Short mmCIF file of C-alpha atoms in Angstrom, two decimals:
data_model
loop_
_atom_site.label_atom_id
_atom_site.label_comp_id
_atom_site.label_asym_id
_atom_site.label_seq_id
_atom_site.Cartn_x
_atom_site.Cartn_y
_atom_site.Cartn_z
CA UNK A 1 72.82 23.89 152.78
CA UNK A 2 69.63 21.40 152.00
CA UNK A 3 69.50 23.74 148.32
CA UNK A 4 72.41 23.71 147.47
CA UNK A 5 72.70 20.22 148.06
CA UNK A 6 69.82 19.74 145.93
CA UNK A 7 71.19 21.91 143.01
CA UNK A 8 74.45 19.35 143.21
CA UNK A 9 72.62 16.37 142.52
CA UNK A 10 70.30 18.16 139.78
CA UNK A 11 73.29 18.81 137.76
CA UNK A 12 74.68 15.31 138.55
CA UNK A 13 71.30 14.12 136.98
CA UNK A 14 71.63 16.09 134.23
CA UNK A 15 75.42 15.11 133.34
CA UNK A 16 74.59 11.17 133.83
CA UNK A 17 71.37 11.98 131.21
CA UNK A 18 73.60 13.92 128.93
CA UNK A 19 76.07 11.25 128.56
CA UNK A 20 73.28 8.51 128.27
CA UNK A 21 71.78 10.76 125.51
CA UNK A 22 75.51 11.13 123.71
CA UNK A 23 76.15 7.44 124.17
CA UNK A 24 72.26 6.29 122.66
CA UNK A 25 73.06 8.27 120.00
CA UNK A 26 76.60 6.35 119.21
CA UNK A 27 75.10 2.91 119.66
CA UNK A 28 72.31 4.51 116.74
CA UNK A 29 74.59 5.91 114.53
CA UNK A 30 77.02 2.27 114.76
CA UNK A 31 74.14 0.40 113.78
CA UNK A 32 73.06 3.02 111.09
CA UNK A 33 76.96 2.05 109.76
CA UNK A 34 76.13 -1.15 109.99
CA UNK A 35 72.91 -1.62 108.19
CA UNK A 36 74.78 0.86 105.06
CA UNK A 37 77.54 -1.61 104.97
CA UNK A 38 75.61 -4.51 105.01
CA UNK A 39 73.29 -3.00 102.22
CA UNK A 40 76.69 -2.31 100.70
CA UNK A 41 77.41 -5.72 100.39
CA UNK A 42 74.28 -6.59 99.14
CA UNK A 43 74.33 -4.36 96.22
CA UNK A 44 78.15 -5.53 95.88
CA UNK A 45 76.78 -9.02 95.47
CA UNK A 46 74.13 -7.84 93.16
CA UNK A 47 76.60 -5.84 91.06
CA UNK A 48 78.65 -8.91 90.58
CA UNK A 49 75.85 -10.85 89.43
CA UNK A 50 74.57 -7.65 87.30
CA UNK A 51 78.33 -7.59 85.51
CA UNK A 52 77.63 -11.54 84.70
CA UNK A 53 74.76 -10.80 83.23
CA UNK A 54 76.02 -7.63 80.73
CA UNK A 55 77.74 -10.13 78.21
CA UNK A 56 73.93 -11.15 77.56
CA UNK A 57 71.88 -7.97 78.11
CA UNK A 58 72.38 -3.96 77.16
CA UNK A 59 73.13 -2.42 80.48
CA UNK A 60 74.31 1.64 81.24
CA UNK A 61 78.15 1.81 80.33
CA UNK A 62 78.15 3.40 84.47
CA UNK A 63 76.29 0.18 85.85
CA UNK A 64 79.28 -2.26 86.13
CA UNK A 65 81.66 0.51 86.55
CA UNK A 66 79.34 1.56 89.38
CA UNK A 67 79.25 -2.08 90.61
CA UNK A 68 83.32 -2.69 90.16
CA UNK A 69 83.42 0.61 92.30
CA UNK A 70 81.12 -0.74 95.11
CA UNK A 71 83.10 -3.66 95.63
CA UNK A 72 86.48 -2.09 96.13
CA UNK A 73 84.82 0.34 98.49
CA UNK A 74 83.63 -2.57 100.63
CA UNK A 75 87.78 -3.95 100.71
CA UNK A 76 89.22 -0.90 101.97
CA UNK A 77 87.31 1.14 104.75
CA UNK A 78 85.82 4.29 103.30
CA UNK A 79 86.83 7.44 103.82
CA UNK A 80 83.97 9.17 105.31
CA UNK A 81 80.33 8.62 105.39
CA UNK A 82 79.25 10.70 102.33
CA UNK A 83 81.48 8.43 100.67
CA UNK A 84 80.14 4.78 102.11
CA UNK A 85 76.31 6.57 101.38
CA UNK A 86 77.56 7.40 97.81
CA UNK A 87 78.61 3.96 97.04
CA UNK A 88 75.36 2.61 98.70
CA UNK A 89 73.64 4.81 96.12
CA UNK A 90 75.48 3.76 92.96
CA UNK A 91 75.02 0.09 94.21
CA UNK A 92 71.50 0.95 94.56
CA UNK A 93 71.12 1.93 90.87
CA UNK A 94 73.13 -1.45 89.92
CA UNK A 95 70.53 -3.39 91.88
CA UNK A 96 67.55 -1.84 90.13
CA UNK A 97 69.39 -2.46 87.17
CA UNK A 98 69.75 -6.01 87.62
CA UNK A 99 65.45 -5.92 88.54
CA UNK A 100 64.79 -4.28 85.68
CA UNK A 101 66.79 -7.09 83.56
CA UNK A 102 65.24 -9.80 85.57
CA UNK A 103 61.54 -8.24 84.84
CA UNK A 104 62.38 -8.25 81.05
CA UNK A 105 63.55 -12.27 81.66
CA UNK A 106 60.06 -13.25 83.53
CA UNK A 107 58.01 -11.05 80.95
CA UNK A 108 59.94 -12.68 77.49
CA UNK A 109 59.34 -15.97 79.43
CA UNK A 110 56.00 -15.18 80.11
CA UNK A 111 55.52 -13.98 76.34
CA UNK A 112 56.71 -16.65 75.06
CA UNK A 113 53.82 -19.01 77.35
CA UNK A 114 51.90 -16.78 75.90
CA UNK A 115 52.64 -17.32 72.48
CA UNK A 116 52.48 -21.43 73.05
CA UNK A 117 48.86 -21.44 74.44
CA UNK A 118 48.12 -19.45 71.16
CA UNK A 119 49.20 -21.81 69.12
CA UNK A 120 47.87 -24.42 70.88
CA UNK A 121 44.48 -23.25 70.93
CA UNK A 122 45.12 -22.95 67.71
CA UNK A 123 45.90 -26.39 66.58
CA UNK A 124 43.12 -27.73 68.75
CA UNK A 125 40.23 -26.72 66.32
CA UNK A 126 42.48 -28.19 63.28
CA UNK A 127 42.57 -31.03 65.65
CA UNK A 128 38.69 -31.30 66.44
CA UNK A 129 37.74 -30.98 63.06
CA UNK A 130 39.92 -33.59 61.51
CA UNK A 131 38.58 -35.95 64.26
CA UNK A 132 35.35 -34.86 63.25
CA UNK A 133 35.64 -35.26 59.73
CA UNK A 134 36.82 -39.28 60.59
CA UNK A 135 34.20 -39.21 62.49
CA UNK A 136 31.84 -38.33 60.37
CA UNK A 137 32.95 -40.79 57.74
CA UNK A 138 32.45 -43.26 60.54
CA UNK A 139 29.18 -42.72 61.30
CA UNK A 140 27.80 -42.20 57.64
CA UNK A 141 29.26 -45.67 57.43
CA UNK A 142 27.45 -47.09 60.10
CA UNK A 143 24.10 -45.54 59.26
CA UNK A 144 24.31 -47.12 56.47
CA UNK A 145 25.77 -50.62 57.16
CA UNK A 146 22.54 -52.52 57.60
CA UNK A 147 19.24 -52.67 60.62
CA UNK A 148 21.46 -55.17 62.48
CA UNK A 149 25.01 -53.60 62.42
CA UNK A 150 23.44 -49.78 63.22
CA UNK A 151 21.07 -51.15 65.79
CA UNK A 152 24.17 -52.91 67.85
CA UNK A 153 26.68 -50.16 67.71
CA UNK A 154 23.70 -48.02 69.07
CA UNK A 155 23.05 -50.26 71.74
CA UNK A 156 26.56 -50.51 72.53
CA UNK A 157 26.56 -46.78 72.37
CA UNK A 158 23.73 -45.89 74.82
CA UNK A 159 25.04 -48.94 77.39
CA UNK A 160 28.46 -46.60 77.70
CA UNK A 161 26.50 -43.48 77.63
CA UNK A 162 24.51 -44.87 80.47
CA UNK A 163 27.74 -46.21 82.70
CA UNK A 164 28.79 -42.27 82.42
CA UNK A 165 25.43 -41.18 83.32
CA UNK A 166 24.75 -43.59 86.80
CA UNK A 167 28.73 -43.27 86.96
CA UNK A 168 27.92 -39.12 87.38
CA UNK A 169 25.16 -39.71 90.03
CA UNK A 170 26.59 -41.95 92.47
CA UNK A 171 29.84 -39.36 92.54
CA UNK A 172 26.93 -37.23 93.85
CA UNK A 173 26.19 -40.10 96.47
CA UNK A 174 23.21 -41.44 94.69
CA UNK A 175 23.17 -45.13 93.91
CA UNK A 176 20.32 -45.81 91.39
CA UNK A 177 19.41 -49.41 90.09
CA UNK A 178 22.05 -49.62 87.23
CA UNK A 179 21.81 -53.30 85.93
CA UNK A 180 18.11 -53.06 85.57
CA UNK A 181 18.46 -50.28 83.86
CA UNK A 182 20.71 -50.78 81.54
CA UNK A 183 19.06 -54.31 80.64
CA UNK A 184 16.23 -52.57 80.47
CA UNK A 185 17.92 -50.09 77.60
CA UNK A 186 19.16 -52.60 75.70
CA UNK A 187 15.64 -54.23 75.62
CA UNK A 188 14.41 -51.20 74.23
CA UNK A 189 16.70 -51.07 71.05
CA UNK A 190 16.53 -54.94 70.49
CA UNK A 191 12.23 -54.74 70.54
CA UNK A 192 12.91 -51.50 68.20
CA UNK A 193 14.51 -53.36 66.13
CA UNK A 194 12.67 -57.10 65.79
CA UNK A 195 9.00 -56.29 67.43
CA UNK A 196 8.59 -52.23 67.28
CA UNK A 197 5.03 -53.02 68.08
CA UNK A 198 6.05 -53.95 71.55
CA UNK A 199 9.11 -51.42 71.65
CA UNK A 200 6.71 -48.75 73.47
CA UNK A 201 5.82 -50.80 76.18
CA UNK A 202 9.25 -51.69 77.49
CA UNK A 203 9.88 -48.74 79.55
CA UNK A 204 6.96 -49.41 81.82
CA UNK A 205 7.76 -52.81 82.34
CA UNK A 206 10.99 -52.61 83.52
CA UNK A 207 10.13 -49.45 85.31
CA UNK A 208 7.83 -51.41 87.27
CA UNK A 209 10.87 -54.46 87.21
CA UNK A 210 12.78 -51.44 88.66
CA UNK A 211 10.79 -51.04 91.84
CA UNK A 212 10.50 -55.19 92.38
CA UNK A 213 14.37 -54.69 92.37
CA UNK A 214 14.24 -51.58 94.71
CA UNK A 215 12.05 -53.39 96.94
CA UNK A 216 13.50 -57.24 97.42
CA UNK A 217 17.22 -56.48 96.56
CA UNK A 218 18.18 -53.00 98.62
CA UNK A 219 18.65 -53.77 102.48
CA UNK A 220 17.65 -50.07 103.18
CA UNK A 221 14.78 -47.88 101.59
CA UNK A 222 15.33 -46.44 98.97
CA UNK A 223 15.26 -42.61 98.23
CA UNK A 224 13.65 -40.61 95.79
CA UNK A 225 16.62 -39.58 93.83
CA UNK A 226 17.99 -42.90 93.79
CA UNK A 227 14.29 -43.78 91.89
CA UNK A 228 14.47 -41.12 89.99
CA UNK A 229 18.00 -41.36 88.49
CA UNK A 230 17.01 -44.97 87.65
CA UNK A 231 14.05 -43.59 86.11
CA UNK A 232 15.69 -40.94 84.48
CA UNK A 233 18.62 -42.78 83.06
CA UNK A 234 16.01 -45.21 80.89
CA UNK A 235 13.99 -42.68 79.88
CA UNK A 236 16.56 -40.15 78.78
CA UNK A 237 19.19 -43.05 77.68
CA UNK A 238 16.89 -45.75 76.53
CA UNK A 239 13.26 -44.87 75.39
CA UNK A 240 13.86 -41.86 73.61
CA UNK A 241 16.87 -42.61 71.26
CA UNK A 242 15.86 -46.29 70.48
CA UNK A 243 13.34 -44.60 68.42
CA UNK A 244 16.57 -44.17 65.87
CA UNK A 245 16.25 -47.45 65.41
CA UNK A 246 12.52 -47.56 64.23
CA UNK A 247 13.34 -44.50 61.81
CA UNK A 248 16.24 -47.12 60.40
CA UNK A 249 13.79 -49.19 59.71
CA UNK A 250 11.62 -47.34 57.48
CA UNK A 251 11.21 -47.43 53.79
CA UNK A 252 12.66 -50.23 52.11
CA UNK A 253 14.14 -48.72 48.54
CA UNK A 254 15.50 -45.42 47.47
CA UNK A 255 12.63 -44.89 45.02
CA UNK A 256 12.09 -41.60 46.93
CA UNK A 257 15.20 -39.73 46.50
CA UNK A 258 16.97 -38.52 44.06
CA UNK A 259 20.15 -40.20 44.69
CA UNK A 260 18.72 -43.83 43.65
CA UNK A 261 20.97 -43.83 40.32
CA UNK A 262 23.74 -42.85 41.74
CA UNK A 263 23.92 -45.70 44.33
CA UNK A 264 22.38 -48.67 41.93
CA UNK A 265 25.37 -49.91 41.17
CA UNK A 266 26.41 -50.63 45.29
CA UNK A 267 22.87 -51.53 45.66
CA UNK A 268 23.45 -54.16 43.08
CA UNK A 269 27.34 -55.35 44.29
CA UNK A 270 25.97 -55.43 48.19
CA UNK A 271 22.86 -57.73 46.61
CA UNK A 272 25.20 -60.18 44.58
CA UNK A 273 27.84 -60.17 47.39
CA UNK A 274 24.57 -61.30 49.77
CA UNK A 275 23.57 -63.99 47.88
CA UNK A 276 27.15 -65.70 47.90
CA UNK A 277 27.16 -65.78 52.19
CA UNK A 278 25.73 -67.77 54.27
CA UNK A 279 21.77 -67.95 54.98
CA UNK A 280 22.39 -66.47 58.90
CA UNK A 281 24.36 -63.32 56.88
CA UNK A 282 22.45 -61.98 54.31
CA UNK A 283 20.57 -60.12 56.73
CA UNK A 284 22.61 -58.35 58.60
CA UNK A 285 23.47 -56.87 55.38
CA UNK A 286 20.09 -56.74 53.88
CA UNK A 287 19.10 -53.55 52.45
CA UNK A 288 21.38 -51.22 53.85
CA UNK A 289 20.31 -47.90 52.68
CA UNK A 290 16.66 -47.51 52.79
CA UNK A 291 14.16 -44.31 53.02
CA UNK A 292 14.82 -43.66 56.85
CA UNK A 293 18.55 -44.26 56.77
CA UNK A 294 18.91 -41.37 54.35
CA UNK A 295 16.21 -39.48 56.62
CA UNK A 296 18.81 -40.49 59.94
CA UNK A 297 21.94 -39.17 57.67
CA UNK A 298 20.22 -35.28 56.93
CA UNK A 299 18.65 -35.04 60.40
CA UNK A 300 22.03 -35.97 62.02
CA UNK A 301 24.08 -33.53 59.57
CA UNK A 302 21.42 -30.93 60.15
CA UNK A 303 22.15 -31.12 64.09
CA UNK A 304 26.01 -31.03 64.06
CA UNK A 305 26.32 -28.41 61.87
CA UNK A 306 23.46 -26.56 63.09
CA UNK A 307 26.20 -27.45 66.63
CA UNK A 308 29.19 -25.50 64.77
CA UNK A 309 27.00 -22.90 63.12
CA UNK A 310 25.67 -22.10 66.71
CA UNK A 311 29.75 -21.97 67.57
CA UNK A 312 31.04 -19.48 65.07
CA UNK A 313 27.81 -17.32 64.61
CA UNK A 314 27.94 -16.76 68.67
CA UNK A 315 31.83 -16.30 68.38
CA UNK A 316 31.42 -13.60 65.66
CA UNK A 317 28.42 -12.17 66.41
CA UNK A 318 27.42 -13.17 69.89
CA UNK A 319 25.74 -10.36 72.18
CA UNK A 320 22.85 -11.47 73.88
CA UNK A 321 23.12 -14.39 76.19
CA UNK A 322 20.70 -17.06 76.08
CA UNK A 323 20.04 -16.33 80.06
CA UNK A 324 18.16 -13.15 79.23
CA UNK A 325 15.30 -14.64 78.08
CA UNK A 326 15.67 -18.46 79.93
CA UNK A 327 17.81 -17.93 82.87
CA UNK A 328 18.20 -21.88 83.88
CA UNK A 329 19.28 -22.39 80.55
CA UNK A 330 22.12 -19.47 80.97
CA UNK A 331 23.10 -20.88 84.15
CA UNK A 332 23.65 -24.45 82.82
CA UNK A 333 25.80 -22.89 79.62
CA UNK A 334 27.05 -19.06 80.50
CA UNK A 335 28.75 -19.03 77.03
CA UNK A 336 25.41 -19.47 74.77
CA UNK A 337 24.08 -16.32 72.79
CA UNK A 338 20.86 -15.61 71.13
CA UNK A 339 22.36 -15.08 68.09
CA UNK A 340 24.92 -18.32 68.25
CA UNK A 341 21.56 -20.38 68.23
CA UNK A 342 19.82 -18.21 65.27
CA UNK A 343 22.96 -18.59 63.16
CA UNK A 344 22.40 -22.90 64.30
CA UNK A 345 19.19 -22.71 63.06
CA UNK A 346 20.40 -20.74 60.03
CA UNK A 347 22.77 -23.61 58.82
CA UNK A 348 20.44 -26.29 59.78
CA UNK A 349 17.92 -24.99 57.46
CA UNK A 350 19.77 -24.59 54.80
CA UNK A 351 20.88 -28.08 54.90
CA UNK A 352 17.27 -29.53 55.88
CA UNK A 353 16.23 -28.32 52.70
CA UNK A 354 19.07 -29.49 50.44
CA UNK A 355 17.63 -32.73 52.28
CA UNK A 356 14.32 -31.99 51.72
CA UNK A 357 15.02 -31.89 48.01
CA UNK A 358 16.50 -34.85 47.62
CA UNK A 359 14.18 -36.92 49.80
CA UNK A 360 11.28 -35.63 47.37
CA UNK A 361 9.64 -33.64 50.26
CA UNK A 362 6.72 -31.70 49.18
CA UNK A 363 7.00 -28.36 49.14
CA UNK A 364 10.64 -29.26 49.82
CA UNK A 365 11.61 -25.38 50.02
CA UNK A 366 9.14 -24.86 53.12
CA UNK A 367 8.88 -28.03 54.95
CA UNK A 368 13.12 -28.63 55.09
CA UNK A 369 14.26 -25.30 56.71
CA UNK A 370 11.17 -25.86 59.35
CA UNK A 371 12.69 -29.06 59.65
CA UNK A 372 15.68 -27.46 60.30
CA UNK A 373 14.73 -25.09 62.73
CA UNK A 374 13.02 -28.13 65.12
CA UNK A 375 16.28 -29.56 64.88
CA UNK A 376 18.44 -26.89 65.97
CA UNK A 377 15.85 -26.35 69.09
CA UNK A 378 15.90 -29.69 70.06
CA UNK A 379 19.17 -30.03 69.49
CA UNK A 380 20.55 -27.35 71.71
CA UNK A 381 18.00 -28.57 74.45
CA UNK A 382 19.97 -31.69 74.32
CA UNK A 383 22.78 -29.83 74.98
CA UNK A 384 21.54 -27.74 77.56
CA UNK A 385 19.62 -30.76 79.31
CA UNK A 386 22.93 -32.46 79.56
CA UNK A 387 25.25 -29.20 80.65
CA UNK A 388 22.48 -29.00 83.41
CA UNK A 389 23.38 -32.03 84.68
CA UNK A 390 26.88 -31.97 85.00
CA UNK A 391 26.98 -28.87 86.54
CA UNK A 392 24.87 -30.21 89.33
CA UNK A 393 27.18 -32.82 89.64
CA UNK A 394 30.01 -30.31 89.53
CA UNK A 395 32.00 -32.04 86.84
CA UNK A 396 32.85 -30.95 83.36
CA UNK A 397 32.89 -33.72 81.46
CA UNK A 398 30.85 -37.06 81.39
CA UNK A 399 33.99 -39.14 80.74
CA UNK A 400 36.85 -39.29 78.97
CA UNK A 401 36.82 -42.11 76.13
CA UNK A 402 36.86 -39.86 73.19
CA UNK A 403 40.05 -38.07 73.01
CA UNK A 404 39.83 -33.88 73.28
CA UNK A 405 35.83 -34.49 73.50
CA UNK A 406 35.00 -36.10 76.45
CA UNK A 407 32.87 -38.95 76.80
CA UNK A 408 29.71 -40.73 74.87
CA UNK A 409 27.08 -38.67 76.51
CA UNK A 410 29.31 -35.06 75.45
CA UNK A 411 28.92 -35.99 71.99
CA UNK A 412 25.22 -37.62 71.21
CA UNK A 413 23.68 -35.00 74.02
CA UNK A 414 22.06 -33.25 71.22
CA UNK A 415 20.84 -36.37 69.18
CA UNK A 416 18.70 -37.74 71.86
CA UNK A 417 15.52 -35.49 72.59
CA UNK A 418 15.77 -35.52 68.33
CA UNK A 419 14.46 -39.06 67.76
CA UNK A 420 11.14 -38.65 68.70
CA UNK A 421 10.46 -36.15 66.45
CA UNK A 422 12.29 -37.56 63.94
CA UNK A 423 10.08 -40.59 64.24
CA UNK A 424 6.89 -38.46 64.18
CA UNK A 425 8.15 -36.54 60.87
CA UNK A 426 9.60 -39.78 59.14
CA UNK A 427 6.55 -41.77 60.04
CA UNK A 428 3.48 -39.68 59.95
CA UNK A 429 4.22 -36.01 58.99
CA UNK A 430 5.90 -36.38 55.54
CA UNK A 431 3.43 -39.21 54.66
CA UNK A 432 0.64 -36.90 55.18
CA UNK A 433 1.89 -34.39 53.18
CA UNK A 434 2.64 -36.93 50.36
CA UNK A 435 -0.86 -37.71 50.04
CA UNK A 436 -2.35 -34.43 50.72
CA UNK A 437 0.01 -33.65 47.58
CA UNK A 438 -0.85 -36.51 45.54
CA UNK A 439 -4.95 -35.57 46.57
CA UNK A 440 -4.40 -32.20 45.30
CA UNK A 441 -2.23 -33.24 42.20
CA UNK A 442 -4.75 -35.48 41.31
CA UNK A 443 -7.51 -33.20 41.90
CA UNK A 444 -6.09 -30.78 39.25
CA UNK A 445 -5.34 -33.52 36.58
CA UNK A 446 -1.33 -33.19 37.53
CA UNK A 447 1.28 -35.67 37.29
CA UNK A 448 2.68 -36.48 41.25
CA UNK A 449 6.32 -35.69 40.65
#
C-alpha cells in the first residue's frame, strides 16, 4: 500500500511540473510576441521617418514599400508568426536604411567642417603675413624716426613685455618685486640713451635696490624664486635689449653705405623741416638715420626672416627634430627640426650679406652670412628661452594684445639675446676690421674703398 501510495504522488509531481513547464514556456513565448511587436513598431516608426526622408535622398524602390507594409501589419493582427517575424525583418532593413542615410548626413556635415578649417588655416597665413608686412612698415618707420622717438616706443615696449612676463609668474604663485623692476628697466633704456657710460651699471644698482625692497617692504621672507624672477625679469627684459638703444646711437651720417644718395634728398627735407620747429624739437628729430640705425634695420630683417625661413624649410623638409641633439630645447618646442633652423640660417645669410654690402663691410661676402648665421642662433635661442618658459608656466601664449600673435614678449622673443652681440659687432668687430683693412690697403699702396 505505502508504494503504491508513493508511485501516486510521484506522478502527481510530475503532472504539476509538466504543466509548470507548459505554462513557463507560454508566459516566454507571450513576451517573445511582445518584444517582436514592439520592435515592430519601432521599425514602423522608423519607416515613416525613412519615407520622409526619400523625397531628399536615393533609397531602394523596396524600402518604403517595405516600411508602408510594416505599418499596416502593425493595424491588423498578423496572421501567423512567420508573418509578424517577416515584417520585423523588412522593417529591420528600413531601419538600417534610414542609419545608413543618417551616417552619410553626419559624414557630409562633418566634410564640410572639414573643408572650413581648411580654408581657414588657410586664410590665416594670408592673414599673418599682411599683418606682418604693416608691421614691418611700422617698425622700419620707427627705427628710423629719431634716438628719442625709437628709444620711447622701446621702453614702452619692454614695460608691456615685462607686465606679461611677472603677469606669467605670479599665475605660477610667485610674486616677484614688479615696480622695482620695471623702474629699474626703464632706467636702463633712458641711461642708454642720454649717459651710455653709466647704462652698464644700472642693473646692479637696482638689483641691490631690489633686495632693500625685498627686505623693508615684504611682511614675510621672501623666496628664492620670487628673487629670482625679479632678477630675471631685468636682466632678460631690461639689460640686454636696452643695448638696441646704444647700437641706435652709433654713427652719425650715412657716409658708410651705399644708400647715402638715395636718401639725401629726405636727409635734406627732415634738416630744413628741423630748423623751422621749435628749439625743444629739433632733437627728437635730429639725425634720424645714422650708421647703427641701418645696422638695427639688417640685423632685425636678418632675424625674422631667418624666423620664416626656419618655418617653411622645417615644413618642407623637416626630419630631424631639434631634441635629438639638445633634448631641453625639443621639450620646450616639439615642432623644431634640424633642418627648419639650417634653412633660418640659410636666409639670414643671404640677407646679412646683401647688408654687409651695403654697409661697406669688409670682406662683405664673408663677414655678412657669418653675421647671419649668429643671428639665426641667437635668434632661435630667444625663441626657445621664451617657449621654455611658458611651458613651465603651462600657458601658450604670453598675452594677447597683438591680434592672431599673442602678446609683446611672443613677438620680440628672438630680438632680445641679439642686442648684445649686435652691440659687440656694431661697436668693436666691424671697426676692427675697417682698420685692419685700411692697414693692409695702405700697406700695399691701395685706395680704401
Amino acid at each position: 500500500g505505502t508504494a503504491t501510495t508513493t508511485t501516486t504522488m510521484t506522478a502527481e509531481v510530475e503532472e504539476a511540473r509538466t504543466r509548470l513547464l507548459k505554462a513557463c514556456g507560454e508566459l516566454m513565448g507571450a513576451m517573445e510576441r511582445a518584444e517582436k511587436k514592439a520592435a515592430a513598431a519601432t521599425a514602423a516608426a522608423n519607416a515613416t521617418e525613412a519615407a520622409t526622408l526619400s523625397s531628399s535622398t536615393t533609397l531602394t524602390e523596396e524600402g518604403p514599400m517595405v516600411g508602408t507594409n510594416a505599418a499596416a501589419a502593425l493595424v491588423a493582427e498578423p496572421m501567423s508568426t512567420d508573418a509578424t517575424i517577416s515584417g520585423v525583418e523588412a522593417s529591420a532593413e528600413v531601419a538600417l536604411t534610414t542609419t545608413e542615410v543618417k551616417d552619410l548626413a553626419d559624414a557630409d556635415a562633418e566634410t564640410s567642417s572639414a573643408s572650413a578649417d581648411v580654408a581657414a588655416k588657410k586664410k590665416k597665413p594670408r592673414r599673418s603675413v599682411l599683418f606682418g608686412a604693416v608691421m614691418g612698415a611700422l617698425v622700419a618707420c620707427w627705427v628710423f624716426s629719431g634716438n628719442y622717438i625709437f628709444t620711447a616706443v622701446f621702453t614702452a615696449m619692454t614695460i608691456l613685455g615685462q607686465l606679461e612676463y611677472y603677469r606669467m609668474c605670479m599665475s605660477s604663485g610667485i610674486y616677484p618685486a614688479r615696480r622695482i623692476s620695471v623702474v629699474g628697466a626703464a632706467s636702463m633704456f633712458v641711461t642708454a640713451l642720454f649717459a651710455p657710460e653709466l647704462h652698464q651699471i644700472c642693473l646692479p644698482l637696482f638689483g641691490i635696490g631690489a633686495m632693500i625692497w625685498f627686505l623693508t617692504m615684504r611682511r614675510q621672507v621672501s623666496t628664492i624664486p620670487e628673487i629670482a624672477t625679479t632678477f630675471t625679469g631685468m636682466f632678460y627684459l631690461g639689460y640686454v635689449p636696452s643695448f638696441w638703444v646704444r647700437i641706435r646711437l652709433l654713427g652719425g651720417g650715412l657716409e658708410p653705405t651705399r644708400i647715402a644718395p638715395l636718401v639725401a634728398p629726405l636727409l635734406g627735407f627732415i634738416g630744413k623741416t628741423a630748423d623751422s620747429l621749435p628749439n625743444f624739437l629739433p632733437k627728437a628729430v635730429h639725425l634720424p638715420i645714422t650708421e647703427g640705425s641701418v645696422f638695427i634695420f639688417w640685423t632685425w630683417l636678418c632675424i625674422a626672416f631667418a624666423d620664416v625661413g626656419g618655418y617653411f624649410f622645417g615644413r618642407a623638409f623637416g626630419k630631424t627634430k631639434l631634441g635629438r641633439i639638445a633634448p631641453a630645447a625639443g621639450v620646450a618646442s616639439p615642432n623644431k627640426t634640424v633642418e627648419g633652423f639650417l634653412g633660418g640660417c640659410l636666409v639670414s645669410s643671404v640677407l646679412a650679406a646683401a647688408g654687409a654690402w651695403v654697409m661697406r663691410w669688409p670682406l662683405w661676402y664673408l663677414s655678412g652670412p657669418i653675421h647671419g648665421v649668429y643671428l639665426a642662433l641667437l635668434g632661435l635661442v630667444g625663441d626657445l628661452t621664451a617657449s621654455m618658459l611658458k611651458r613651465d608656466a603651462g600657458i601658450k601664449d604670453f598675452g594677447d594684445l597683438i591680434p592672431e600673435h599673442g602678446g609683446i614678449m611672443d613677438r620680440v622673443d628672438s630680438y632680445v639675446f641679439t642686442a648684445p652681440y649686435g652691440w659687440l659687432v656694431c661697436a668693436y668687430v666691424i671697426p676692427w676690421l675697417r682698420r685692419v683693412a685700411a692697414g693692409a690697403a695702405a700697406a700695399a699702396g691701395v685706395p680704401v674703398p
